[in-house]
Tab-separated table of C-alpha atoms and ligand atoms in Angstrom:
chain	number	residue	atom	x	y	z
A	1	MET	CA	-11.211	1.542	6.124
A	2	THR	CA	-13.867	0.469	3.699
A	3	PHE	CA	-12.781	-2.041	1.149
A	4	PHE	CA	-13.853	-1.577	-2.309
A	5	THR	CA	-12.656	-2.779	-5.733
A	6	GLN	CA	-14.243	-0.951	-8.596
A	7	THR	CA	-13.574	-0.058	-12.152
A	8	GLY	CA	-14.829	3.069	-13.834
A	9	SER	CA	-17.179	2.969	-16.765
A	10	PHE	CA	-14.554	3.848	-19.250
A	11	ARG	CA	-13.617	2.494	-22.628
A	12	ARG	CA	-10.901	-0.147	-22.275
A	13	ARG	CA	-7.451	0.898	-23.488
A	14	GLU	CA	-5.313	-1.280	-25.707
A	15	ASP	CA	-2.176	-0.754	-23.587
A	16	ARG	CA	-1.439	-2.424	-20.285
A	17	GLY	CA	-2.583	-0.292	-17.286
A	18	LYS	CA	-0.200	1.260	-14.727
A	19	PHE	CA	0.167	-0.039	-11.227
A	20	ILE	CA	0.213	2.630	-8.513
A	21	THR	CA	0.753	1.870	-4.797
A	22	LEU	CA	0.261	4.063	-1.762
A	23	GLU	CA	2.516	3.449	1.251
A	24	GLY	CA	3.390	4.753	4.648
A	25	GLY	CA	3.168	4.234	8.339
A	26	GLU	CA	0.157	4.343	10.594
A	27	GLY	CA	-2.163	7.388	10.220
A	28	VAL	CA	-0.146	9.155	7.423
A	29	GLY	CA	-3.242	9.541	5.295
A	30	LYS	CA	-3.317	6.686	2.744
A	31	THR	CA	-7.030	5.971	3.152
A	32	THR	CA	-7.834	9.651	3.062
A	33	ASN	CA	-6.012	10.145	-0.243
A	34	MET	CA	-7.166	7.036	-2.131
A	35	PRO	CA	-10.467	8.758	-3.311
A	36	PHE	CA	-8.519	11.860	-4.405
A	37	ILE	CA	-6.204	9.803	-6.580
A	38	GLN	CA	-9.125	7.849	-7.968
A	39	GLU	CA	-10.975	11.026	-8.876
A	40	TYR	CA	-7.757	12.576	-10.358
A	41	LEU	CA	-7.406	9.535	-12.678
A	42	HIS	CA	-11.090	9.600	-13.557
A	43	TYR	CA	-10.707	13.282	-14.503
A	44	HIS	CA	-8.007	12.284	-16.897
A	45	ASN	CA	-10.300	9.639	-18.338
A	46	ILE	CA	-8.297	6.699	-16.967
A	47	PRO	CA	-10.197	3.555	-15.876
A	48	VAL	CA	-8.928	2.608	-12.425
A	49	MET	CA	-9.503	-0.261	-10.089
A	50	VAL	CA	-9.019	0.586	-6.373
A	51	THR	CA	-7.918	-2.122	-4.006
A	52	ARG	CA	-5.822	-2.788	-0.910
A	53	GLU	CA	-3.397	-5.198	0.838
A	54	PRO	CA	-3.534	-7.337	2.651
A	55	GLY	CA	-6.879	-8.065	1.019
A	56	GLY	CA	-8.438	-7.405	-2.347
A	57	THR	CA	-10.143	-10.747	-2.970
A	58	LYS	CA	-12.535	-12.763	-0.824
A	59	LEU	CA	-9.817	-15.115	0.335
A	60	ALA	CA	-7.271	-12.413	0.827
A	61	GLU	CA	-9.773	-10.354	2.887
A	62	LYS	CA	-10.185	-13.428	5.118
A	63	ILE	CA	-6.384	-13.560	5.470
A	64	ARG	CA	-6.430	-9.826	6.344
A	65	ASP	CA	-8.942	-10.444	9.139
A	66	LEU	CA	-6.686	-13.200	10.586
A	67	LEU	CA	-3.620	-10.931	10.362
A	68	LEU	CA	-5.219	-7.851	11.892
A	69	ASP	CA	-7.223	-9.602	14.651
A	70	ALA	CA	-5.710	-8.245	17.857
A	71	GLU	CA	-7.292	-11.131	19.778
A	72	SER	CA	-5.965	-14.001	17.692
A	73	GLU	CA	-3.493	-16.554	19.052
A	74	SER	CA	0.102	-15.394	18.811
A	75	ILE	CA	1.148	-15.404	15.123
A	76	SER	CA	4.738	-16.373	14.383
A	77	GLU	CA	6.793	-13.981	12.312
A	78	GLN	CA	7.224	-16.607	9.554
A	79	ALA	CA	3.459	-17.290	9.473
A	80	GLU	CA	2.798	-13.540	9.301
A	81	LEU	CA	5.173	-13.117	6.337
A	82	LEU	CA	3.833	-16.111	4.444
A	83	LEU	CA	0.149	-15.096	5.050
A	84	MET	CA	1.071	-11.647	3.571
A	85	PHE	CA	2.383	-13.241	0.487
A	86	ALA	CA	-0.317	-15.897	0.289
A	87	ALA	CA	-2.896	-13.038	0.286
A	88	ARG	CA	-0.785	-11.230	-2.294
A	89	ALA	CA	-0.564	-14.264	-4.589
A	90	GLN	CA	-4.372	-14.401	-4.679
A	91	HIS	CA	-4.696	-10.717	-5.169
A	92	ILE	CA	-2.239	-10.558	-8.086
A	93	GLY	CA	-3.553	-13.643	-9.820
A	94	ASN	CA	-7.304	-12.842	-9.490
A	95	VAL	CA	-7.465	-9.080	-9.448
A	96	ILE	CA	-4.353	-7.047	-10.220
A	97	GLU	CA	-2.904	-8.874	-13.253
A	98	PRO	CA	-6.296	-9.350	-15.017
A	99	ALA	CA	-7.056	-5.575	-14.436
A	100	LEU	CA	-3.681	-4.430	-15.730
A	101	SER	CA	-3.724	-6.668	-18.784
A	102	GLN	CA	-7.192	-5.335	-19.702
A	103	GLY	CA	-5.824	-1.876	-19.689
A	104	ASN	CA	-7.159	-0.688	-16.309
A	105	TRP	CA	-4.930	1.110	-13.919
A	106	VAL	CA	-4.700	-0.380	-10.445
A	107	LEU	CA	-4.447	1.771	-7.391
A	108	CYS	CA	-3.475	-0.209	-4.310
A	109	ASP	CA	-3.417	0.772	-0.663
A	110	ARG	CA	-0.121	-0.839	0.433
A	111	PHE	CA	1.815	-3.535	-1.376
A	112	THR	CA	5.184	-5.316	-1.042
A	113	ASP	CA	7.075	-2.210	0.250
A	114	ALA	CA	4.845	-2.617	3.327
A	115	THR	CA	6.326	-6.114	3.743
A	116	TYR	CA	9.886	-4.702	3.564
A	117	ALA	CA	8.852	-2.050	6.073
A	118	TYR	CA	6.775	-4.012	8.556
A	119	GLN	CA	8.109	-7.582	8.410
A	120	GLY	CA	11.672	-6.550	7.294
A	121	GLY	CA	12.018	-3.346	9.374
A	122	GLY	CA	9.429	-3.756	12.076
A	123	ARG	CA	10.063	-7.444	12.796
A	124	ASN	CA	13.708	-7.447	11.694
A	125	MET	CA	13.132	-10.341	9.281
A	126	ASP	CA	15.711	-11.179	6.644
A	127	MET	CA	15.287	-8.929	3.631
A	128	GLY	CA	16.779	-11.591	1.340
A	129	THR	CA	13.942	-13.916	2.203
A	130	ILE	CA	11.430	-11.186	1.378
A	131	GLU	CA	13.138	-10.548	-1.929
A	132	TRP	CA	12.946	-14.310	-2.646
A	133	LEU	CA	9.258	-14.418	-1.848
A	134	GLU	CA	8.662	-11.204	-3.928
A	135	ASP	CA	10.234	-12.837	-6.947
A	136	LEU	CA	8.380	-16.149	-6.432
A	137	VAL	CA	4.924	-14.542	-5.972
A	138	GLN	CA	5.152	-11.573	-8.256
A	139	GLY	CA	7.542	-12.640	-11.064
A	140	PRO	CA	8.421	-9.372	-12.844
A	141	LEU	CA	5.404	-7.446	-11.485
A	142	ARG	CA	6.471	-4.238	-9.617
A	143	PRO	CA	4.503	-0.989	-9.228
A	144	ASP	CA	5.028	1.651	-11.854
A	145	LEU	CA	4.818	4.286	-9.180
A	146	THR	CA	4.782	4.112	-5.364
A	147	ILE	CA	3.650	7.126	-3.394
A	148	LEU	CA	5.283	7.073	0.077
A	149	LEU	CA	3.545	9.335	2.582
A	150	ASP	CA	6.026	10.043	5.349
A	151	MET	CA	5.776	11.848	8.709
A	152	PRO	CA	7.115	11.462	12.217
A	153	VAL	CA	5.716	8.271	13.862
A	154	GLU	CA	4.214	9.822	16.879
A	155	ALA	CA	2.316	12.442	14.871
A	156	GLY	CA	0.922	9.733	12.594
A	157	MET	CA	-0.137	7.598	15.482
A	158	ALA	CA	-1.824	10.591	17.175
A	159	ARG	CA	-3.839	11.063	13.967
A	160	ALA	CA	-4.703	7.338	13.738
A	161	LYS	CA	-5.884	7.233	17.322
A	162	LYS	CA	-8.453	10.025	16.603
A	163	ARG	CA	-10.365	7.682	14.354
A	164	GLU	CA	-13.020	5.454	15.660
A	165	GLY	CA	-12.724	1.684	15.667
A	166	LYS	CA	-10.728	-1.050	17.431
A	167	VAL	CA	-6.959	-1.093	17.474
A	168	ASP	CA	-5.646	-3.868	15.268
A	169	ARG	CA	-2.745	-6.332	15.883
A	170	PHE	CA	-0.229	-4.115	14.307
A	171	GLU	CA	-1.480	-0.909	15.903
A	172	SER	CA	-0.803	-2.404	19.317
A	173	GLU	CA	2.963	-2.563	18.577
A	174	LYS	CA	5.397	-0.340	20.414
A	175	ILE	CA	6.599	2.994	19.057
A	176	SER	CA	10.069	1.464	18.391
A	177	PHE	CA	8.518	-0.951	15.918
A	178	PHE	CA	6.965	1.911	14.007
A	179	GLU	CA	10.318	3.834	13.985
A	180	ARG	CA	11.908	0.780	12.358
A	181	VAL	CA	9.032	0.568	9.936
A	182	ARG	CA	9.510	4.260	8.952
A	183	GLN	CA	13.286	3.811	8.508
A	184	ALA	CA	12.808	0.680	6.312
A	185	TYR	CA	10.388	2.665	4.075
A	186	LEU	CA	12.901	5.452	3.794
A	187	ARG	CA	15.596	2.944	2.818
A	188	GLN	CA	13.318	1.498	0.152
A	189	ALA	CA	12.749	5.050	-1.199
A	190	GLU	CA	16.518	5.571	-1.346
A	191	ARG	CA	17.011	2.228	-3.126
A	192	TYR	CA	14.339	2.868	-5.730
A	193	PRO	CA	14.269	6.702	-6.291
A	194	GLU	CA	12.786	6.338	-9.836
A	195	ARG	CA	9.798	4.356	-8.502
A	196	ILE	CA	9.098	5.622	-4.985
A	197	LYS	CA	8.170	9.218	-4.575
A	198	LEU	CA	8.334	10.530	-1.090
A	199	ILE	CA	5.775	13.084	0.033
A	200	LYS	CA	5.697	14.807	3.398
A	201	ALA	CA	2.398	13.781	5.007
A	202	ASN	CA	2.427	16.373	7.804
A	203	GLN	CA	1.323	19.231	5.577
A	204	SER	CA	-2.199	20.350	4.845
A	205	LEU	CA	-4.317	17.913	2.910
A	206	THR	CA	-4.359	20.366	-0.079
A	207	GLU	CA	-0.612	20.416	-0.094
A	208	VAL	CA	-0.288	16.696	0.190
A	209	GLN	CA	-2.874	16.259	-2.745
A	210	ASN	CA	-0.993	18.764	-4.906
A	211	ALA	CA	2.183	16.841	-4.315
A	212	ILE	CA	0.464	13.574	-5.209
A	213	ALA	CA	-0.966	15.048	-8.432
A	214	ASN	CA	2.600	16.194	-9.354
A	215	VAL	CA	4.068	12.720	-9.027
A	216	ILE	CA	1.202	11.001	-10.915
A	217	GLN	CA	1.260	13.567	-13.836
A	218	PRO	CA	4.311	12.135	-15.653
A	219	LEU	CA	2.528	8.791	-15.974
A	220	LEU	CA	-0.316	10.399	-17.855
A	221	THR	CA	1.726	11.241	-20.973
B	301	LIG	N1	0.927	-4.822	6.668
B	301	LIG	C1	0.396	-4.642	5.434
B	301	LIG	C2	2.139	-5.531	6.863
B	301	LIG	O1	2.554	-5.734	7.994
B	301	LIG	N2	2.736	-6.108	5.805
B	301	LIG	C3	2.182	-5.934	4.518
B	301	LIG	O2	2.897	-6.517	3.553
B	301	LIG	C4	1.069	-5.243	4.327
B	301	LIG	C5	0.467	-5.085	2.955
B	301	LIG	C6	-2.891	-2.893	7.331
B	301	LIG	C7	-1.811	-3.366	8.317
B	301	LIG	O3	-1.109	-4.446	7.813
B	301	LIG	C8	0.260	-4.158	7.843
B	301	LIG	C9	0.406	-2.710	7.936
B	301	LIG	C10	-0.805	-2.209	8.627
B	301	LIG	O4	-0.610	-2.204	9.999
B	301	LIG	P1	-4.158	-0.707	6.951
B	301	LIG	O5	-5.514	-0.450	7.357
B	301	LIG	O6	-3.877	-0.872	5.521
B	301	LIG	O7	-3.614	-1.915	7.840
B	301	LIG	O8	-3.101	0.330	7.376
B	301	LIG	P2	-3.094	1.410	8.548
B	301	LIG	O9	-1.774	2.087	8.522
B	301	LIG	O10	-3.692	0.855	9.752
B	301	LIG	O11	-4.034	2.492	7.824
B	301	LIG	P3	-4.532	3.613	8.615
B	301	LIG	O12	-5.946	3.648	8.247
B	301	LIG	O13	-4.175	3.619	10.068
B	301	LIG	O14	-3.676	4.880	8.138
B	301	LIG	P4	-3.905	5.719	6.966
B	301	LIG	O15	-4.893	5.110	5.941
B	301	LIG	O16	-2.566	6.117	6.368
B	301	LIG	O17	-4.534	7.074	7.540
B	301	LIG	P5	-5.938	7.799	7.340
B	301	LIG	O18	-6.071	8.242	5.886
B	301	LIG	O19	-6.982	6.917	7.927
B	301	LIG	O20	-5.700	9.125	8.179
B	301	LIG	C11	-5.663	9.144	9.567
B	301	LIG	C12	-6.318	10.353	10.137
B	301	LIG	O21	-5.545	11.527	9.727
B	301	LIG	C13	-6.384	12.463	9.071
B	301	LIG	C14	-7.518	11.713	8.524
B	301	LIG	O22	-8.722	12.524	8.398
B	301	LIG	C15	-7.765	10.587	9.605
B	301	LIG	O23	-8.552	11.106	10.641
B	301	LIG	N3	-5.564	13.064	8.031
B	301	LIG	C16	-5.089	14.353	8.054
B	301	LIG	N4	-5.189	15.351	8.995
B	301	LIG	C17	-4.595	16.508	8.787
B	301	LIG	N5	-3.788	16.735	7.666
B	301	LIG	C18	-3.641	15.811	6.712
B	301	LIG	N6	-2.840	16.013	5.694
B	301	LIG	C19	-4.285	14.544	6.916
B	301	LIG	N7	-4.336	13.389	6.200
B	301	LIG	C20	-5.077	12.456	6.930
Protein backbone atom coordinates (compact mmCIF):
# COMPACT_ATOMS: atom_id res chain seq x y z
CA MET A 1 0.00 0.00 0.00
CA THR A 2 1.35 3.41 -0.86
CA PHE A 3 1.34 5.90 1.98
CA PHE A 4 0.20 9.37 1.21
CA THR A 5 -1.06 12.25 3.27
CA GLN A 6 -2.49 15.02 1.21
CA THR A 7 -4.96 17.82 1.33
CA GLY A 8 -7.01 19.07 -1.56
CA SER A 9 -6.64 22.62 -2.80
CA PHE A 10 -9.94 23.69 -1.36
CA ARG A 11 -11.00 26.67 0.61
CA ARG A 12 -10.78 26.00 4.33
CA ARG A 13 -14.07 25.61 6.14
CA GLU A 14 -14.88 27.32 9.37
CA ASP A 15 -16.29 24.14 10.96
CA ARG A 16 -14.29 21.28 12.36
CA GLY A 17 -13.77 18.53 9.76
CA LYS A 18 -15.22 15.03 9.98
CA PHE A 19 -13.15 11.98 10.80
CA ILE A 20 -13.84 8.87 8.69
CA THR A 21 -12.10 5.54 9.23
CA LEU A 22 -12.05 2.46 7.02
CA GLU A 23 -11.74 -0.93 8.70
CA GLY A 24 -11.84 -4.64 8.03
CA GLY A 25 -9.74 -7.78 7.92
CA GLU A 26 -7.06 -8.72 5.44
CA GLY A 27 -7.83 -8.22 1.75
CA VAL A 28 -11.36 -6.82 2.19
CA GLY A 29 -10.60 -3.86 -0.08
CA LYS A 30 -9.68 -0.96 2.21
CA THR A 31 -6.74 0.21 0.11
CA THR A 32 -8.73 -0.26 -3.09
CA ASN A 33 -11.58 1.94 -1.84
CA MET A 34 -9.59 4.80 -0.27
CA PRO A 35 -9.14 6.68 -3.60
CA PHE A 36 -12.85 6.26 -4.35
CA ILE A 37 -13.83 7.89 -1.04
CA GLN A 38 -11.28 10.64 -1.55
CA GLU A 39 -12.68 11.40 -5.01
CA TYR A 40 -16.26 11.22 -3.73
CA LEU A 41 -15.46 13.87 -1.10
CA HIS A 42 -13.56 16.02 -3.60
CA TYR A 43 -16.60 15.85 -5.88
CA HIS A 44 -18.60 17.33 -3.00
CA ASN A 45 -15.99 20.05 -2.59
CA ILE A 46 -14.75 18.73 0.74
CA PRO A 47 -11.05 19.13 1.60
CA VAL A 48 -9.79 15.73 2.73
CA MET A 49 -6.54 14.45 4.12
CA VAL A 50 -5.85 10.78 3.50
CA THR A 51 -3.75 8.82 5.94
CA ARG A 52 -3.33 5.41 7.56
CA GLU A 53 -2.54 3.50 10.74
CA PRO A 54 -0.23 2.38 11.99
CA GLY A 55 1.60 5.29 10.39
CA GLY A 56 0.76 8.73 9.11
CA THR A 57 3.82 10.61 10.42
CA LYS A 58 7.53 10.01 9.94
CA LEU A 59 7.92 8.48 13.39
CA ALA A 60 4.67 6.52 13.22
CA GLU A 61 5.71 5.09 9.83
CA LYS A 62 8.95 3.89 11.46
CA ILE A 63 6.87 2.22 14.16
CA ARG A 64 4.74 0.66 11.41
CA ASP A 65 7.85 -0.80 9.80
CA LEU A 66 8.87 -2.33 13.14
CA LEU A 67 5.38 -3.76 13.71
CA LEU A 68 4.95 -5.26 10.25
CA ASP A 69 8.47 -6.64 9.80
CA ALA A 70 8.00 -10.41 9.57
CA GLU A 71 11.69 -10.94 10.33
CA SER A 72 11.86 -8.87 13.53
CA GLU A 73 12.63 -10.43 16.92
CA SER A 74 9.54 -11.74 18.60
CA ILE A 75 7.39 -8.79 19.75
CA SER A 76 5.45 -9.24 22.99
CA GLU A 77 1.71 -8.58 22.93
CA GLN A 78 2.13 -5.68 25.35
CA ALA A 79 4.88 -4.14 23.23
CA GLU A 80 2.71 -4.51 20.12
CA LEU A 81 -0.26 -2.84 21.81
CA LEU A 82 1.82 0.01 23.19
CA LEU A 83 3.57 0.58 19.85
CA MET A 84 0.17 0.83 18.13
CA PHE A 85 -0.89 3.51 20.61
CA ALA A 86 2.51 5.26 20.52
CA ALA A 87 2.17 5.59 16.74
CA ARG A 88 -1.44 6.74 17.21
CA ALA A 89 -0.46 9.42 19.74
CA GLN A 90 2.00 10.91 17.22
CA HIS A 91 -0.51 10.64 14.41
CA ILE A 92 -3.32 12.33 16.33
CA GLY A 93 -1.15 15.13 17.72
CA ASN A 94 0.78 15.96 14.57
CA VAL A 95 -1.65 15.16 11.77
CA ILE A 96 -5.25 14.23 12.61
CA GLU A 97 -6.18 16.89 15.17
CA PRO A 98 -4.52 19.80 13.31
CA ALA A 99 -6.27 18.77 10.08
CA LEU A 100 -9.70 18.42 11.72
CA SER A 101 -9.40 21.68 13.59
CA GLN A 102 -8.51 23.48 10.35
CA GLY A 103 -11.75 22.21 8.82
CA ASN A 104 -10.25 19.42 6.73
CA TRP A 105 -11.88 16.01 6.75
CA VAL A 106 -9.60 13.10 7.62
CA LEU A 107 -9.91 9.72 5.93
CA CYS A 108 -7.88 7.09 7.73
CA ASP A 109 -7.14 3.51 6.63
CA ARG A 110 -7.60 1.72 10.00
CA PHE A 111 -7.76 3.29 13.47
CA THR A 112 -8.56 2.10 17.01
CA ASP A 113 -11.26 -0.39 15.98
CA ALA A 114 -8.33 -2.32 14.44
CA THR A 115 -6.72 -2.45 17.89
CA TYR A 116 -9.93 -3.87 19.39
CA ALA A 117 -10.05 -6.38 16.53
CA TYR A 118 -6.39 -7.45 16.21
CA GLN A 119 -4.98 -6.99 19.71
CA GLY A 120 -8.29 -7.48 21.58
CA GLY A 121 -9.81 -10.17 19.33
CA GLY A 122 -6.82 -11.69 17.53
CA ARG A 123 -4.43 -11.67 20.50
CA ASN A 124 -7.13 -12.05 23.19
CA MET A 125 -5.85 -9.00 25.06
CA ASP A 126 -7.94 -7.33 27.72
CA MET A 127 -10.50 -4.98 26.13
CA GLY A 128 -10.57 -2.84 29.30
CA THR A 129 -6.85 -2.10 28.87
CA ILE A 130 -7.47 -1.08 25.26
CA GLU A 131 -10.31 1.19 26.36
CA TRP A 132 -8.04 2.77 28.97
CA LEU A 133 -5.32 3.43 26.38
CA GLU A 134 -7.92 4.76 23.94
CA ASP A 135 -9.08 7.32 26.51
CA LEU A 136 -5.50 8.21 27.46
CA VAL A 137 -4.24 8.71 23.90
CA GLN A 138 -7.35 10.03 22.19
CA GLY A 139 -9.21 11.94 24.88
CA PRO A 140 -12.67 12.52 23.37
CA LEU A 141 -11.54 11.94 19.75
CA ARG A 142 -13.59 9.20 18.02
CA PRO A 143 -14.37 8.78 14.33
CA ASP A 144 -17.59 10.39 13.09
CA LEU A 145 -18.05 7.44 10.74
CA THR A 146 -16.37 4.06 10.49
CA ILE A 147 -16.89 1.99 7.36
CA LEU A 148 -16.38 -1.68 8.18
CA LEU A 149 -15.81 -3.86 5.12
CA ASP A 150 -16.65 -7.44 6.02
CA MET A 151 -16.31 -10.74 4.22
CA PRO A 152 -15.44 -14.35 5.07
CA VAL A 153 -11.84 -14.59 6.21
CA GLU A 154 -10.64 -17.17 3.70
CA ALA A 155 -12.02 -15.22 0.75
CA GLY A 156 -10.33 -12.03 1.98
CA MET A 157 -7.04 -13.81 2.45
CA ALA A 158 -7.28 -15.34 -1.02
CA ARG A 159 -7.72 -11.82 -2.44
CA ALA A 160 -4.80 -10.49 -0.38
CA LYS A 161 -2.53 -13.32 -1.56
CA LYS A 162 -3.07 -12.34 -5.20
CA ARG A 163 -1.26 -9.07 -4.56
CA GLU A 164 2.47 -8.79 -5.04
CA GLY A 165 4.80 -8.12 -2.12
CA LYS A 166 6.10 -9.77 1.02
CA VAL A 167 3.82 -11.23 3.66
CA ASP A 168 3.95 -9.02 6.79
CA ARG A 169 4.09 -10.10 10.45
CA PHE A 170 0.29 -10.04 10.84
CA GLU A 171 -0.42 -11.75 7.53
CA SER A 172 1.64 -14.74 8.71
CA GLU A 173 -0.87 -15.44 11.52
CA LYS A 174 -3.14 -18.50 11.43
CA ILE A 175 -6.66 -18.41 10.05
CA SER A 176 -8.11 -18.77 13.61
CA PHE A 177 -6.44 -15.44 14.47
CA PHE A 178 -8.26 -13.72 11.59
CA GLU A 179 -11.57 -15.37 12.55
CA ARG A 180 -11.21 -13.80 16.01
CA VAL A 181 -10.32 -10.46 14.37
CA ARG A 182 -13.48 -10.62 12.26
CA GLN A 183 -15.70 -11.50 15.22
CA ALA A 184 -14.23 -8.65 17.28
CA TYR A 185 -14.91 -6.20 14.43
CA LEU A 186 -18.51 -7.45 14.23
CA ARG A 187 -18.91 -6.98 18.00
CA GLN A 188 -17.61 -3.41 17.69
CA ALA A 189 -20.22 -2.79 14.96
CA GLU A 190 -22.97 -4.12 17.23
CA ARG A 191 -21.73 -1.96 20.08
CA TYR A 192 -21.59 1.26 18.04
CA PRO A 193 -24.33 0.94 15.39
CA GLU A 194 -24.60 4.71 14.96
CA ARG A 195 -20.92 5.12 14.11
CA ILE A 196 -19.89 1.84 12.46
CA LYS A 197 -21.55 1.00 9.16
CA LEU A 198 -21.09 -2.56 7.97
CA ILE A 199 -20.72 -3.19 4.25
CA LYS A 200 -20.45 -6.60 2.63
CA ALA A 201 -17.09 -6.62 0.87
CA ASN A 202 -17.68 -9.75 -1.21
CA GLN A 203 -19.80 -7.94 -3.78
CA SER A 204 -18.64 -6.28 -6.98
CA LEU A 205 -16.50 -3.18 -6.53
CA THR A 206 -19.33 -1.03 -7.94
CA GLU A 207 -21.78 -2.41 -5.37
CA VAL A 208 -19.28 -1.86 -2.54
CA GLN A 209 -18.66 1.72 -3.70
CA ASN A 210 -22.38 2.48 -4.01
CA ALA A 211 -22.83 1.25 -0.44
CA ILE A 212 -19.89 3.39 0.72
CA ALA A 213 -21.37 6.49 -0.94
CA ASN A 214 -24.71 5.79 0.77
CA VAL A 215 -23.18 5.73 4.25
CA ILE A 216 -21.08 8.86 3.68
CA GLN A 217 -23.94 10.85 2.19
CA PRO A 218 -25.65 11.73 5.53
CA LEU A 219 -22.42 13.40 6.72
CA LEU A 220 -22.53 15.84 3.81
CA THR A 221 -25.66 17.67 4.91
N1 LIG B 1 -3.06 -3.46 12.92
C1 LIG B 1 -3.35 -2.17 12.55
C2 LIG B 1 -3.22 -3.90 14.23
O1 LIG B 1 -2.92 -5.06 14.54
N2 LIG B 1 -3.68 -3.01 15.17
C3 LIG B 1 -3.98 -1.72 14.87
O2 LIG B 1 -4.37 -0.95 15.77
C4 LIG B 1 -3.80 -1.28 13.52
C5 LIG B 1 -4.12 0.14 13.15
C6 LIG B 1 -1.67 -3.09 8.85
C7 LIG B 1 -1.63 -4.29 9.77
O3 LIG B 1 -1.58 -3.78 11.10
C8 LIG B 1 -2.56 -4.40 11.89
C9 LIG B 1 -3.62 -4.87 10.94
C10 LIG B 1 -2.87 -5.15 9.66
O4 LIG B 1 -2.50 -6.50 9.65
P1 LIG B 1 -2.52 -2.80 6.42
O5 LIG B 1 -1.65 -2.75 5.24
O6 LIG B 1 -3.16 -1.55 6.85
O7 LIG B 1 -1.65 -3.48 7.56
O8 LIG B 1 -3.71 -3.79 6.35
P2 LIG B 1 -3.96 -5.02 5.46
O9 LIG B 1 -5.18 -5.71 5.96
O10 LIG B 1 -2.72 -5.82 5.34
O11 LIG B 1 -4.35 -4.36 4.15
P3 LIG B 1 -4.50 -5.12 2.91
O12 LIG B 1 -3.80 -4.25 1.95
O13 LIG B 1 -4.09 -6.55 3.01
O14 LIG B 1 -6.05 -5.25 2.67
P4 LIG B 1 -7.02 -4.28 2.00
O15 LIG B 1 -6.40 -2.94 1.88
O16 LIG B 1 -8.29 -4.37 2.73
O17 LIG B 1 -7.25 -4.95 0.57
P5 LIG B 1 -6.92 -4.37 -0.88
O18 LIG B 1 -7.67 -3.13 -1.14
O19 LIG B 1 -5.46 -4.35 -1.06
O20 LIG B 1 -7.60 -5.50 -1.77
C11 LIG B 1 -7.06 -6.81 -1.87
C12 LIG B 1 -7.27 -7.34 -3.30
O21 LIG B 1 -8.65 -7.52 -3.53
C13 LIG B 1 -9.06 -6.84 -4.72
C14 LIG B 1 -8.02 -5.75 -4.92
O22 LIG B 1 -7.93 -5.40 -6.27
C15 LIG B 1 -6.75 -6.40 -4.39
O23 LIG B 1 -6.15 -7.16 -5.40
N3 LIG B 1 -10.41 -6.32 -4.46
C16 LIG B 1 -11.52 -6.83 -5.03
N4 LIG B 1 -11.70 -7.81 -5.90
C17 LIG B 1 -12.98 -8.09 -6.27
N5 LIG B 1 -14.07 -7.41 -5.80
C18 LIG B 1 -13.94 -6.41 -4.92
N6 LIG B 1 -15.04 -5.77 -4.43
C19 LIG B 1 -12.60 -6.07 -4.50
N7 LIG B 1 -12.10 -5.17 -3.62
C20 LIG B 1 -10.77 -5.33 -3.61
